[in-house]
Coordinates of C-alpha atoms and ligand atoms in Angstrom, one line a residue:
M1 CA 75.7 0.3 -13.7
L2 CA 73.7 -0.6 -16.7
V3 CA 70.0 0.6 -16.5
L4 CA 67.1 -0.3 -18.9
V5 CA 64.1 2.3 -19.0
F6 CA 60.8 1.7 -20.3
N7 CA 58.4 4.2 -21.3
V8 CA 55.1 3.1 -22.2
G9 CA 52.5 5.3 -23.8
S10 CA 49.0 4.6 -25.4
S11 CA 50.5 3.6 -28.6
S12 CA 54.1 3.5 -28.2
L13 CA 56.9 1.7 -26.3
K14 CA 60.0 3.7 -25.8
F15 CA 63.1 2.1 -24.2
G16 CA 66.7 3.1 -23.5
V17 CA 69.6 1.7 -22.1
F18 CA 71.9 3.9 -19.9
R19 CA 75.4 3.4 -18.3
I20 CA 75.8 5.0 -15.0
D21 CA 79.0 5.7 -13.6
G22 CA 78.7 9.3 -11.8
E23 CA 77.4 10.5 -15.1
A24 CA 74.5 8.7 -17.1
R25 CA 75.1 8.1 -20.6
E26 CA 72.5 6.8 -23.2
V27 CA 74.2 3.9 -25.0
L28 CA 71.0 2.5 -26.9
K29 CA 67.7 4.1 -27.7
G30 CA 64.7 2.3 -29.0
S31 CA 61.0 2.7 -30.1
Y32 CA 58.1 0.5 -31.2
E33 CA 55.3 3.0 -32.5
R34 CA 52.1 3.2 -34.5
F35 CA 50.8 -0.3 -33.3
R36 CA 48.3 -1.6 -35.5
D37 CA 46.8 -4.9 -36.7
G38 CA 49.8 -7.1 -37.3
G39 CA 52.7 -4.6 -37.1
C40 CA 54.6 -1.5 -35.9
E41 CA 57.5 0.6 -36.6
V42 CA 60.7 0.0 -34.8
R43 CA 63.7 2.2 -34.5
I44 CA 66.9 1.4 -32.8
R45 CA 69.8 3.7 -32.2
H46 CA 73.1 2.4 -30.9
A47 CA 76.7 3.9 -31.3
G48 CA 75.9 6.3 -34.2
T49 CA 73.9 3.6 -36.3
E50 CA 70.2 3.6 -36.7
E51 CA 68.0 0.6 -37.6
R52 CA 64.4 1.2 -39.0
R53 CA 62.2 -1.8 -39.8
T54 CA 58.6 -2.8 -39.3
A55 CA 58.0 -5.7 -37.0
E56 CA 55.0 -7.8 -36.4
C57 CA 54.5 -6.7 -32.8
D58 CA 51.0 -5.3 -32.3
G59 CA 51.2 -4.2 -28.9
V60 CA 53.4 -3.3 -26.0
A61 CA 53.5 -6.9 -24.6
A62 CA 54.9 -8.3 -28.0
S63 CA 57.4 -5.4 -28.1
I64 CA 58.8 -5.8 -24.8
A65 CA 59.4 -9.6 -25.5
E66 CA 61.6 -8.4 -28.3
V67 CA 64.0 -6.3 -25.9
P68 CA 66.0 -9.1 -24.5
A69 CA 67.2 -10.1 -28.1
T70 CA 67.9 -6.6 -29.0
L71 CA 70.0 -6.1 -25.9
D72 CA 72.0 -9.3 -26.4
R73 CA 72.5 -8.3 -30.1
F74 CA 74.4 -5.1 -28.8
G75 CA 76.2 -6.6 -25.9
L76 CA 74.1 -5.2 -23.6
G77 CA 72.5 -8.0 -21.8
S78 CA 74.2 -7.7 -18.4
L79 CA 71.4 -5.2 -16.9
E80 CA 71.5 -4.2 -13.2
A81 CA 68.1 -2.3 -13.0
V82 CA 65.2 -1.6 -14.9
G83 CA 63.3 1.6 -14.5
H84 CA 59.8 2.1 -15.4
R85 CA 58.0 5.5 -16.0
V86 CA 54.4 5.5 -14.3
A87 CA 51.9 7.8 -14.8
H88 CA 50.3 8.3 -11.4
G89 CA 51.8 8.1 -7.9
G90 CA 48.8 9.8 -6.3
S91 CA 50.0 11.2 -2.9
L92 CA 51.5 7.8 -2.2
F93 CA 54.8 8.3 -4.1
A94 CA 56.9 11.4 -3.4
A95 CA 60.2 9.6 -4.7
P96 CA 61.0 6.7 -6.8
V97 CA 60.2 3.1 -5.6
I98 CA 61.7 -0.3 -5.8
L99 CA 59.1 -2.6 -7.2
D100 CA 58.0 -5.6 -5.0
E101 CA 54.6 -7.2 -4.6
A102 CA 53.6 -4.6 -1.9
T103 CA 54.5 -1.6 -4.0
I104 CA 52.9 -2.9 -7.1
A105 CA 49.6 -3.5 -4.7
R106 CA 49.8 -0.2 -3.8
I107 CA 50.2 1.4 -7.4
E108 CA 47.2 -0.9 -8.4
T109 CA 45.2 1.0 -6.0
L110 CA 45.9 4.4 -8.0
T111 CA 44.4 2.8 -11.1
P112 CA 41.1 4.7 -10.8
L113 CA 43.1 7.9 -10.9
A114 CA 44.6 7.0 -14.1
P115 CA 42.7 4.4 -15.7
L116 CA 44.0 4.9 -19.1
H117 CA 47.8 5.0 -18.1
N118 CA 48.5 3.3 -14.9
P119 CA 47.2 -0.1 -16.3
A120 CA 49.6 0.0 -19.2
N121 CA 52.6 0.8 -17.0
L122 CA 51.6 -1.9 -14.6
E123 CA 51.3 -4.3 -17.7
A124 CA 54.9 -3.4 -18.6
I125 CA 56.1 -3.8 -15.1
A126 CA 54.6 -7.3 -14.9
L127 CA 56.3 -8.5 -18.3
S128 CA 59.5 -6.9 -17.3
R129 CA 59.6 -8.7 -14.2
R130 CA 58.9 -11.9 -15.8
L131 CA 61.7 -11.2 -18.2
W132 CA 64.3 -10.0 -15.7
P133 CA 63.3 -11.8 -12.3
E134 CA 66.6 -11.3 -10.8
I135 CA 67.3 -7.6 -11.0
P136 CA 65.7 -4.8 -9.0
Q137 CA 63.0 -2.6 -11.0
V138 CA 62.1 0.8 -10.1
A139 CA 59.1 2.9 -10.7
V140 CA 59.5 6.7 -11.2
F141 CA 56.1 8.7 -11.3
D142 CA 55.2 11.5 -13.2
T143 CA 53.5 13.2 -10.4
S144 CA 56.1 12.9 -7.6
F145 CA 57.8 16.2 -8.6
H146 CA 54.4 18.0 -8.2
L147 CA 53.8 16.7 -4.6
S148 CA 55.6 19.9 -3.4
N149 CA 52.6 22.1 -4.8
P150 CA 51.0 24.0 -1.9
P151 CA 47.4 23.0 -1.1
F152 CA 46.0 26.3 -2.5
A153 CA 47.4 25.0 -5.9
T154 CA 46.2 21.6 -5.7
T155 CA 42.6 22.0 -4.2
Y156 CA 39.5 22.0 -6.3
A157 CA 36.8 24.1 -4.6
V158 CA 34.3 21.2 -4.5
P159 CA 32.5 19.5 -1.8
K160 CA 34.5 17.9 1.1
A161 CA 33.4 14.3 0.3
W162 CA 34.6 14.5 -3.2
R163 CA 38.0 16.0 -1.9
E164 CA 37.9 13.0 0.5
A165 CA 37.5 10.7 -2.4
G166 CA 40.7 11.7 -3.8
L167 CA 39.6 14.8 -5.9
R168 CA 42.9 17.2 -6.2
R169 CA 45.2 18.5 -8.6
Y170 CA 48.4 16.3 -9.0
G171 CA 50.2 17.5 -12.1
F172 CA 52.2 15.2 -14.5
H173 CA 55.1 15.2 -16.8
G174 CA 57.3 15.8 -13.4
T175 CA 60.1 14.1 -14.7
S176 CA 60.7 16.2 -17.6
H177 CA 59.9 19.5 -16.0
K178 CA 62.5 18.5 -13.3
Y179 CA 65.0 17.8 -15.9
V180 CA 64.5 20.6 -18.2
A181 CA 64.4 23.3 -15.1
A182 CA 67.7 21.8 -13.9
R183 CA 69.3 21.9 -17.5
A184 CA 68.0 25.5 -18.0
A185 CA 69.6 26.6 -14.5
E186 CA 73.0 25.1 -15.6
E187 CA 72.9 26.6 -18.8
I188 CA 72.1 30.2 -17.4
G189 CA 74.8 29.4 -14.6
M190 CA 72.6 30.1 -11.8
G191 CA 71.3 28.0 -8.9
L192 CA 67.6 26.6 -9.6
A193 CA 67.2 28.0 -6.0
D194 CA 67.5 31.4 -7.6
L195 CA 65.3 31.0 -10.6
R196 CA 61.5 31.1 -11.3
I197 CA 61.1 29.1 -14.4
A198 CA 58.1 28.3 -16.5
S199 CA 58.8 24.9 -17.9
V200 CA 56.6 24.4 -21.2
H201 CA 56.5 20.8 -22.4
L202 CA 54.6 20.6 -25.8
G203 CA 54.5 17.0 -27.0
N204 CA 51.5 14.9 -27.7
G205 CA 50.8 15.5 -24.1
A206 CA 51.4 19.1 -23.0
S207 CA 51.8 20.9 -19.7
I208 CA 53.3 23.8 -18.0
C209 CA 54.8 23.8 -14.8
A210 CA 55.8 26.9 -12.3
V211 CA 59.3 25.7 -11.1
N212 CA 59.5 28.2 -8.3
R213 CA 63.3 28.4 -6.9
G214 CA 63.6 24.6 -7.6
V215 CA 60.4 23.3 -6.3
S216 CA 57.2 22.6 -8.5
M217 CA 54.5 25.1 -7.2
D218 CA 51.9 24.5 -9.8
S219 CA 51.2 22.6 -13.1
S220 CA 48.7 22.9 -15.8
M221 CA 47.5 19.3 -15.6
G222 CA 45.3 18.3 -12.8
M223 CA 43.7 15.4 -11.1
T224 CA 44.4 13.6 -14.5
P225 CA 46.5 14.7 -17.7
L226 CA 43.4 16.0 -19.1
E227 CA 43.4 19.6 -17.7
G228 CA 45.3 22.7 -18.9
L229 CA 47.0 23.0 -22.2
V230 CA 45.6 21.9 -25.6
M231 CA 47.1 18.6 -26.5
G232 CA 47.3 16.3 -29.6
T233 CA 43.9 14.8 -28.9
R234 CA 43.1 16.0 -25.2
S235 CA 41.0 19.0 -24.8
G236 CA 42.7 20.7 -21.8
D237 CA 40.5 23.1 -19.9
V238 CA 36.9 22.8 -20.5
D239 CA 34.1 24.1 -18.3
P240 CA 32.8 21.3 -16.3
G241 CA 29.4 22.5 -17.0
A242 CA 30.0 20.9 -20.4
F243 CA 29.2 17.4 -18.9
G244 CA 25.6 18.2 -18.2
H245 CA 25.1 20.0 -21.3
L246 CA 26.4 17.3 -23.5
S247 CA 24.3 14.8 -21.3
R248 CA 21.0 16.8 -21.9
Q249 CA 21.7 18.0 -25.5
L250 CA 23.4 15.2 -27.0
G251 CA 22.5 12.3 -24.7
L252 CA 26.2 11.4 -24.1
S253 CA 27.3 9.1 -21.3
I254 CA 30.2 10.1 -19.0
A255 CA 32.3 7.5 -20.7
E256 CA 31.5 8.9 -24.1
I257 CA 32.3 12.3 -23.1
E258 CA 35.4 11.3 -21.2
D259 CA 36.6 9.2 -24.4
A260 CA 36.1 12.3 -26.8
L261 CA 37.8 14.7 -24.3
Y262 CA 41.0 12.2 -24.4
S263 CA 40.8 10.8 -27.9
R264 CA 39.0 13.0 -30.3
S265 CA 39.5 16.6 -28.9
G266 CA 42.9 19.0 -28.8
L267 CA 44.3 19.5 -32.1
K268 CA 42.6 16.6 -33.5
G269 CA 39.3 17.5 -32.5
L270 CA 39.8 21.1 -33.9
A271 CA 41.5 20.4 -37.3
G272 CA 41.5 16.8 -38.1
S273 CA 45.2 15.7 -37.1
A274 CA 47.0 15.4 -33.7
D275 CA 50.2 16.1 -35.4
M276 CA 51.4 19.8 -35.2
R277 CA 53.3 19.4 -38.5
D278 CA 50.2 18.6 -40.3
L279 CA 48.6 21.6 -39.0
E280 CA 51.3 24.1 -39.6
D281 CA 51.5 22.8 -43.3
A282 CA 47.6 22.9 -43.5
A283 CA 47.4 26.3 -42.0
A284 CA 50.0 27.9 -44.2
R285 CA 47.9 26.4 -47.0
G286 CA 45.0 28.5 -45.9
D287 CA 43.0 25.7 -43.8
A288 CA 41.0 27.9 -41.6
D289 CA 40.3 24.9 -38.9
A290 CA 44.2 24.5 -38.8
Q291 CA 44.6 28.1 -38.4
L292 CA 42.0 28.5 -35.5
A293 CA 43.6 25.3 -33.8
I294 CA 47.2 26.9 -33.6
E295 CA 46.0 30.1 -32.3
V296 CA 44.0 28.4 -29.5
Y297 CA 46.8 26.1 -28.7
A298 CA 49.3 29.1 -28.4
Y299 CA 46.8 31.3 -26.7
R300 CA 46.1 28.8 -23.9
A301 CA 50.0 28.5 -23.5
R302 CA 50.5 32.0 -23.2
K303 CA 47.7 32.6 -20.7
Y304 CA 49.3 29.9 -18.5
I305 CA 52.8 31.6 -18.9
G306 CA 51.3 34.8 -17.5
A307 CA 49.4 33.0 -14.8
Y308 CA 52.5 31.2 -13.6
A309 CA 54.5 34.6 -13.7
A310 CA 51.8 35.7 -11.3
A311 CA 52.1 32.7 -9.1
M312 CA 55.6 32.8 -8.6
G313 CA 55.7 36.8 -8.5
G314 CA 57.9 37.0 -11.3
L315 CA 59.5 35.1 -14.1
D316 CA 63.3 34.6 -14.8
A317 CA 63.1 31.8 -17.7
I318 CA 60.9 30.2 -19.9
V319 CA 62.1 26.6 -21.1
F320 CA 60.4 25.0 -24.2
T321 CA 60.7 21.0 -24.5
G322 CA 58.6 18.3 -26.0
G323 CA 58.2 17.4 -29.7
I324 CA 56.5 20.9 -30.6
G325 CA 58.5 22.8 -28.1
E326 CA 61.7 21.6 -29.3
N327 CA 60.9 21.6 -33.1
S328 CA 58.6 24.3 -33.7
P329 CA 60.0 27.9 -33.9
A330 CA 56.7 29.3 -35.1
M331 CA 54.8 27.9 -32.1
R332 CA 57.4 29.3 -29.7
R333 CA 57.3 32.9 -31.4
R334 CA 53.5 32.4 -31.4
I335 CA 53.2 31.7 -27.9
L336 CA 55.7 34.4 -26.8
D337 CA 54.7 37.2 -28.9
G338 CA 52.9 39.6 -26.7
L339 CA 54.6 38.8 -23.7
E340 CA 57.0 41.8 -24.1
F341 CA 55.1 43.7 -21.4
M342 CA 56.7 41.3 -18.8
G343 CA 60.3 41.4 -20.0
V344 CA 60.0 38.5 -22.7
R345 CA 61.8 39.3 -25.9
L346 CA 62.6 36.6 -28.4
D347 CA 65.6 37.0 -30.8
H348 CA 63.9 35.6 -33.9
E349 CA 67.2 34.3 -35.6
R350 CA 68.1 32.3 -32.6
N351 CA 64.8 30.9 -32.2
Q352 CA 64.8 29.8 -35.8
A353 CA 68.2 28.4 -35.7
A354 CA 68.0 26.7 -32.2
D355 CA 70.2 23.6 -32.4
L356 CA 69.7 21.0 -29.7
S357 CA 72.1 18.3 -30.5
G358 CA 74.3 17.0 -27.9
Q359 CA 71.9 17.9 -24.9
A360 CA 72.3 21.6 -26.0
A361 CA 69.8 24.2 -24.1
P362 CA 70.5 27.2 -26.5
Q363 CA 69.3 30.6 -25.0
I364 CA 66.9 32.3 -27.8
Q365 CA 65.9 35.5 -25.9
A366 CA 67.0 39.0 -27.4
Y367 CA 69.7 41.0 -26.1
G368 CA 68.4 42.8 -23.0
S369 CA 65.4 40.7 -22.5
R370 CA 64.6 40.4 -18.6
V371 CA 63.5 36.8 -19.0
R372 CA 65.6 34.2 -20.5
V373 CA 64.1 31.8 -23.1
L374 CA 65.6 28.5 -23.6
V375 CA 65.0 25.4 -25.8
T376 CA 66.3 21.8 -24.7
E377 CA 65.3 18.3 -25.5
T378 CA 63.7 16.7 -22.6
A379 CA 65.5 13.7 -21.3
E380 CA 63.0 11.8 -19.2
Q381 CA 64.4 8.5 -19.6
L382 CA 67.9 9.7 -18.8
M383 CA 66.3 11.1 -15.5
I384 CA 64.5 8.0 -14.9
A385 CA 67.6 5.9 -15.3
R386 CA 69.5 8.2 -13.0
E387 CA 66.7 8.0 -10.3
T388 CA 66.4 4.3 -10.9
A389 CA 70.1 4.0 -10.1
M390 CA 69.7 6.1 -6.9
A391 CA 66.8 4.2 -5.7
V392 CA 68.5 0.9 -6.3
A393 CA 71.7 2.2 -4.3
G394 CA 69.2 3.0 -1.6
P395 CA 69.5 6.1 0.8
K396 CA 72.9 6.3 2.1
P397 CA 72.8 5.5 5.7
S398 CA 72.5 8.1 8.3
T399 CA 75.5 10.2 8.0
G400 CA 75.4 11.8 11.5
R401 CA 73.5 13.8 13.9
V402 CA 73.5 17.6 14.1
P403 CA 72.0 19.9 16.9
V404 CA 68.6 21.4 16.0
A405 CA 67.8 24.8 17.1
V406 CA 64.1 26.4 17.1
S407 CA 64.3 29.9 15.8
G408 CA 61.5 32.1 17.3
R409 CA 60.3 35.1 15.0
H410 CA 63.0 37.7 14.7
V411 CA 64.2 40.5 12.5
H412 CA 67.7 41.3 11.0
L413 CA 67.8 45.1 10.5
S414 CA 69.7 47.2 8.0
G415 CA 71.4 50.4 9.1
A416 CA 69.0 52.5 7.8
A417 CA 66.1 50.8 9.4
A418 CA 67.8 50.6 12.8
D419 CA 68.4 54.5 12.5
T420 CA 64.7 54.9 11.8
L421 CA 63.4 52.7 14.6
F422 CA 65.6 53.8 17.3
G423 CA 66.9 57.0 16.1
P424 CA 70.0 58.1 14.0
G425 CA 73.3 56.6 15.0
Y426 CA 71.7 54.5 17.7
V427 CA 73.8 51.2 18.3
L428 CA 71.9 48.2 19.4
T429 CA 73.0 46.3 22.5
P430 CA 74.1 42.7 22.3
Q431 CA 72.6 41.0 25.0
T432 CA 72.7 37.2 24.3
P433 CA 75.4 35.6 22.0
L434 CA 74.1 33.0 19.6
R435 CA 75.9 29.8 18.5
Q436 CA 76.9 31.1 15.3
P437 CA 80.3 33.2 16.0
G438 CA 79.8 36.9 15.8
H439 CA 76.0 36.6 16.0
W440 CA 73.8 37.8 19.0
A441 CA 70.2 38.9 20.1
A442 CA 70.0 42.3 21.0
R443 CA 68.2 43.8 24.3
E444 CA 65.9 46.0 22.0
R445 CA 62.7 44.8 20.5
V446 CA 60.5 45.6 17.8
A447 CA 56.8 45.4 16.9
V448 CA 55.8 43.9 13.4
E449 CA 52.5 45.1 12.0
G450 CA 50.2 43.6 9.2
P451 CA 46.8 44.4 8.0
K452 CA 45.3 41.9 10.6
G453 CA 47.2 42.2 13.5
R454 CA 50.6 43.0 15.3
L455 CA 53.5 40.9 16.9
D456 CA 55.0 42.7 19.8
H457 CA 58.4 42.1 21.5
V458 CA 59.9 40.6 18.5
A459 CA 63.5 39.6 18.8
I460 CA 66.3 41.5 16.9
L461 CA 69.5 39.7 15.6
G462 CA 72.6 41.3 15.1
P463 CA 74.9 42.3 13.7
L464 CA 73.1 44.7 11.0
R465 CA 72.8 43.4 7.4
P466 CA 72.6 45.1 3.9
R467 CA 68.8 44.4 3.9
T468 CA 66.2 44.1 6.5
Q469 CA 64.9 40.5 6.8
V470 CA 61.8 39.7 9.0
E471 CA 61.5 36.0 9.7
I472 CA 58.0 34.4 11.2
S473 CA 56.1 31.3 11.3
R474 CA 53.3 30.4 9.1
T475 CA 51.0 30.7 12.0
D476 CA 52.3 34.3 12.5
S477 CA 51.6 35.0 8.9
F478 CA 48.0 34.5 9.6
A479 CA 48.2 36.6 12.7
L480 CA 49.7 39.5 10.6
G481 CA 47.2 38.8 7.6
I482 CA 50.0 38.6 4.9
D483 CA 50.5 35.7 2.5
V484 CA 54.3 34.9 3.3
P485 CA 56.4 32.9 1.0
V486 CA 59.1 30.2 2.0
R487 CA 62.6 31.5 1.3
D488 CA 66.2 31.0 1.9
S489 CA 67.8 33.9 4.0
G490 CA 68.9 36.5 2.1
K491 CA 66.7 35.7 -1.1
L492 CA 64.5 38.8 -0.5
D493 CA 63.6 40.0 -4.0
G494 CA 59.8 40.2 -4.4
T495 CA 59.0 39.3 -0.9
P496 CA 56.1 41.1 0.9
S497 CA 56.4 44.2 2.8
V498 CA 55.5 44.6 6.5
T499 CA 55.6 47.5 9.0
L500 CA 58.2 47.4 11.8
V501 CA 57.5 49.8 14.9
G502 CA 60.3 50.9 17.1
P503 CA 60.3 53.7 19.9
A504 CA 61.9 56.4 17.5
G505 CA 60.0 55.5 14.2
T506 CA 58.2 53.2 12.0
V507 CA 59.6 51.4 8.8
K508 CA 57.9 49.7 6.0
T509 CA 60.2 47.2 4.4
E510 CA 60.0 44.0 2.2
G511 CA 61.7 41.1 3.2
L512 CA 59.0 39.4 5.0
I513 CA 59.6 35.4 5.1
L514 CA 59.1 32.1 6.4
A515 CA 62.6 31.1 6.6
A516 CA 63.4 27.8 4.6
R517 CA 64.8 25.2 7.1
H518 CA 68.3 24.9 6.7
I519 CA 71.6 23.3 8.2
H520 CA 74.6 25.7 9.0
T521 CA 78.0 23.9 8.8
N522 CA 81.7 24.5 8.2
P523 CA 83.7 22.5 5.8
A524 CA 85.4 20.3 8.2
D525 CA 82.0 19.2 9.7
A526 CA 80.3 18.9 6.3
A527 CA 83.1 16.6 5.2
R528 CA 82.4 14.3 8.3
L529 CA 78.8 14.5 7.6
G530 CA 79.1 13.9 3.9
L531 CA 77.3 17.2 3.0
E532 CA 77.7 19.5 0.1
D533 CA 77.2 23.2 -0.2
G534 CA 73.6 23.9 -1.5
E535 CA 72.3 20.2 -1.5
H536 CA 69.2 19.3 0.2
V537 CA 69.0 16.6 2.7
D538 CA 66.4 14.9 5.0
V539 CA 66.7 15.1 8.6
H540 CA 64.6 13.0 11.1
V541 CA 64.0 15.1 14.2
G542 CA 62.0 14.3 17.2
D543 CA 61.2 11.0 19.1
D544 CA 59.0 7.9 18.4
S545 CA 56.0 9.3 19.2
R546 CA 55.7 12.7 17.2
G547 CA 59.1 12.8 15.5
L548 CA 59.0 13.3 11.7
T549 CA 61.5 13.8 8.7
F550 CA 62.0 17.1 7.4
A551 CA 62.6 17.0 3.7
R552 CA 64.5 19.5 1.6
T553 CA 66.7 20.9 4.3
L554 CA 69.2 23.2 2.5
V555 CA 72.8 22.8 3.7
R556 CA 74.9 26.1 3.8
I557 CA 78.5 25.8 4.5
G558 CA 80.5 28.9 5.8
A559 CA 84.0 29.0 6.7
D560 CA 83.4 29.6 10.6
S561 CA 79.8 28.4 10.9
F562 CA 78.7 26.2 13.8
T563 CA 76.9 23.1 12.8
E564 CA 73.4 23.4 13.6
M565 CA 69.9 23.0 11.8
H566 CA 67.4 25.8 12.3
I567 CA 63.8 25.3 12.1
D568 CA 61.0 27.4 13.3
T569 CA 58.4 27.1 15.8
D570 CA 55.6 25.7 13.8
E571 CA 58.0 23.1 12.5
A572 CA 59.2 22.4 16.0
N573 CA 55.7 22.0 17.4
A574 CA 54.9 19.5 14.6
A575 CA 57.7 17.3 15.4
G576 CA 56.9 17.8 19.0
I577 CA 60.2 18.9 20.1
G578 CA 61.5 21.4 22.7
A579 CA 64.1 24.1 22.5
T580 CA 66.9 21.9 21.7
T581 CA 67.3 18.4 20.2
D582 CA 69.4 16.4 17.6
G583 CA 68.5 15.6 14.2
E584 CA 69.6 12.5 12.4
I585 CA 70.6 13.6 8.6
V586 CA 69.3 11.1 5.9
V587 CA 71.2 11.8 2.7
G588 CA 69.9 10.9 -0.6
A589 CA 66.0 10.5 0.6
T590 CA 65.3 13.9 -0.9
A591 CA 64.5 13.5 -4.6
T592 CA 66.3 16.5 -5.8
I593 CA 69.3 17.2 -8.0
R594 CA 72.5 18.1 -6.3
P595 CA 73.5 21.4 -8.0
G596 CA 76.0 21.0 -10.8
H597 CA 74.7 17.4 -11.3
R598 CA 72.8 16.5 -14.5
Ligands
LIG601 P1 55.2 12.6 -26.9 O1 54.5 13.5 -25.9 O2 54.3 11.5 -27.3 O3 56.5 12.1 -26.4 P2 56.4 14.3 -28.8 O4 57.2 15.0 -27.7 O5 57.4 13.4 -29.6 O6 55.4 13.4 -28.3 O7 55.8 15.5 -29.6 C1 54.9 15.0 -30.7 C2 54.5 16.5 -31.4 O8 55.7 16.9 -31.8 C3 53.6 16.1 -32.6 O9 52.6 17.1 -32.5 C4 54.5 16.4 -33.8 O10 53.8 17.0 -34.9 C5 55.3 17.7 -33.3 N1 56.5 17.9 -33.7 C6 57.6 17.1 -34.0 N2 58.4 17.8 -35.0 C7 57.9 18.9 -35.4 C8 58.3 19.9 -36.1 N3 59.3 20.0 -36.7 N4 57.4 20.9 -36.1 C9 56.3 21.1 -35.6 N5 55.8 20.2 -34.7 C10 56.7 19.1 -34.6

């Protein structure tokens, strides 16, 4: 499949053509930049050749109009889909969407959230649909990846009426963060689900994303792409009190303040140029403004990395991308110097020599650094092409049904914990066999205690395990008074501790989790259901009245596993189901990357 991707910025049009046959390969890359009266700079790369020229196009519309002839010239006229990067999808678009009149109208409703960005994207969509009316066109949103952010990360502490009017944090650069986090995990050789990554995108726009075990947990950009880091021309974080002050002291209107924060702030506001190369040169010549700008830029980024390490309860990798992240070893070093206390140590030679050609993602941490540091080119257009192809292919039809079991709160005990709770050498009594072969519920029970309250008669599931694990619902977590993370079973590092009380003693143990919903299955059933180990699928559960689709359900294949989906009591209540029911698997709807896929 041949896919054209458009990426429209405020002063540039970038586009790429990708051939997708399992893997996605870029076959042509083009850009129209530095629009000014009567002209712009064009760059086209194809099959190892590069063409540079100036053209008469003075804006996005004129540039897009030239694209069909360019594609024809390189024999790439037979497109099958067009993908568009769209800045703001609000809460409406958690995944790419095929563009028709109705979806375009829904995107238009979001213009108030992104008045500078979405209209340019919509203009490109309209032009492109006129040029290629016959082929499907898809919008891929910068915000979608962050819709997994928890409410405590997205909520501004402002009056309810404002929040109801749409004031919340969204986050941007989602396609980039999603790509580089997956690329880093691949390079490190671990599953994304096992890594806490700070993805640091430093381009003209800049943001850091906390990618917590494969899921965006927080992003430095907020309701608009103005919050967070210092950028080329955008301020990043500013005290909102500045609005009143500027209005009273300088008589500025809201529009004037907003314009300055977007277009005349950031590096440009501090040192006169939005281009980090200019600033690095000027700073080296002794320019005090450029020196301060570089220091402010690095300090802000370092603070966010520290904050996100705290948010995720630790940090396994930092990934740099974007024009500055990819090309400025000095800025990478300046940001990371001083983070040694949390296990970040850079290898200065590797940092200096990082070679990103061929989609490389070199690791530049020093030997023995607890946190990995990587650099890689972002490939937003490649991701957009891939997601466009997936959207056009449509969700695969339901591949089958799985039984759903509702797990009440329970614990798995280690041998040491069982000894302490019930007495040395005590053997638990299997009472009820579970459907997973060899697993049972014990006759014995324990109590679980937290600072706020206590859960009595909690079931113990056997056999014993190497580590104690306590699985409760989110509602239970409030009854205990402990903030409990969602985790895959067995992924217990850094989980909160809790007290278990048995007849013979008390155990204080980590391992308290809200179990991530999952499907156990075996190789034969997995093949029948079209499932792969480690992938996430969506599963529709429940009836017409209260049924709902559970996204991101992890597939776990075990040699002898009984095929069954496990959800907790909160999830079951939300879907209005009783103890047992069937779920319908909808593969391909969850916008995640399958393990091993780039
Ligand atoms: P966009 O967000 O528009 O895609 P880019 O990712 O291309 O922007 O990043 C542009 C930024 O990268 C500019 O500030 C530019 O100065 C910076 N940059 C590019 N090359 C270098 C370099 N070798 N050293 C320092 N900064 C660089």
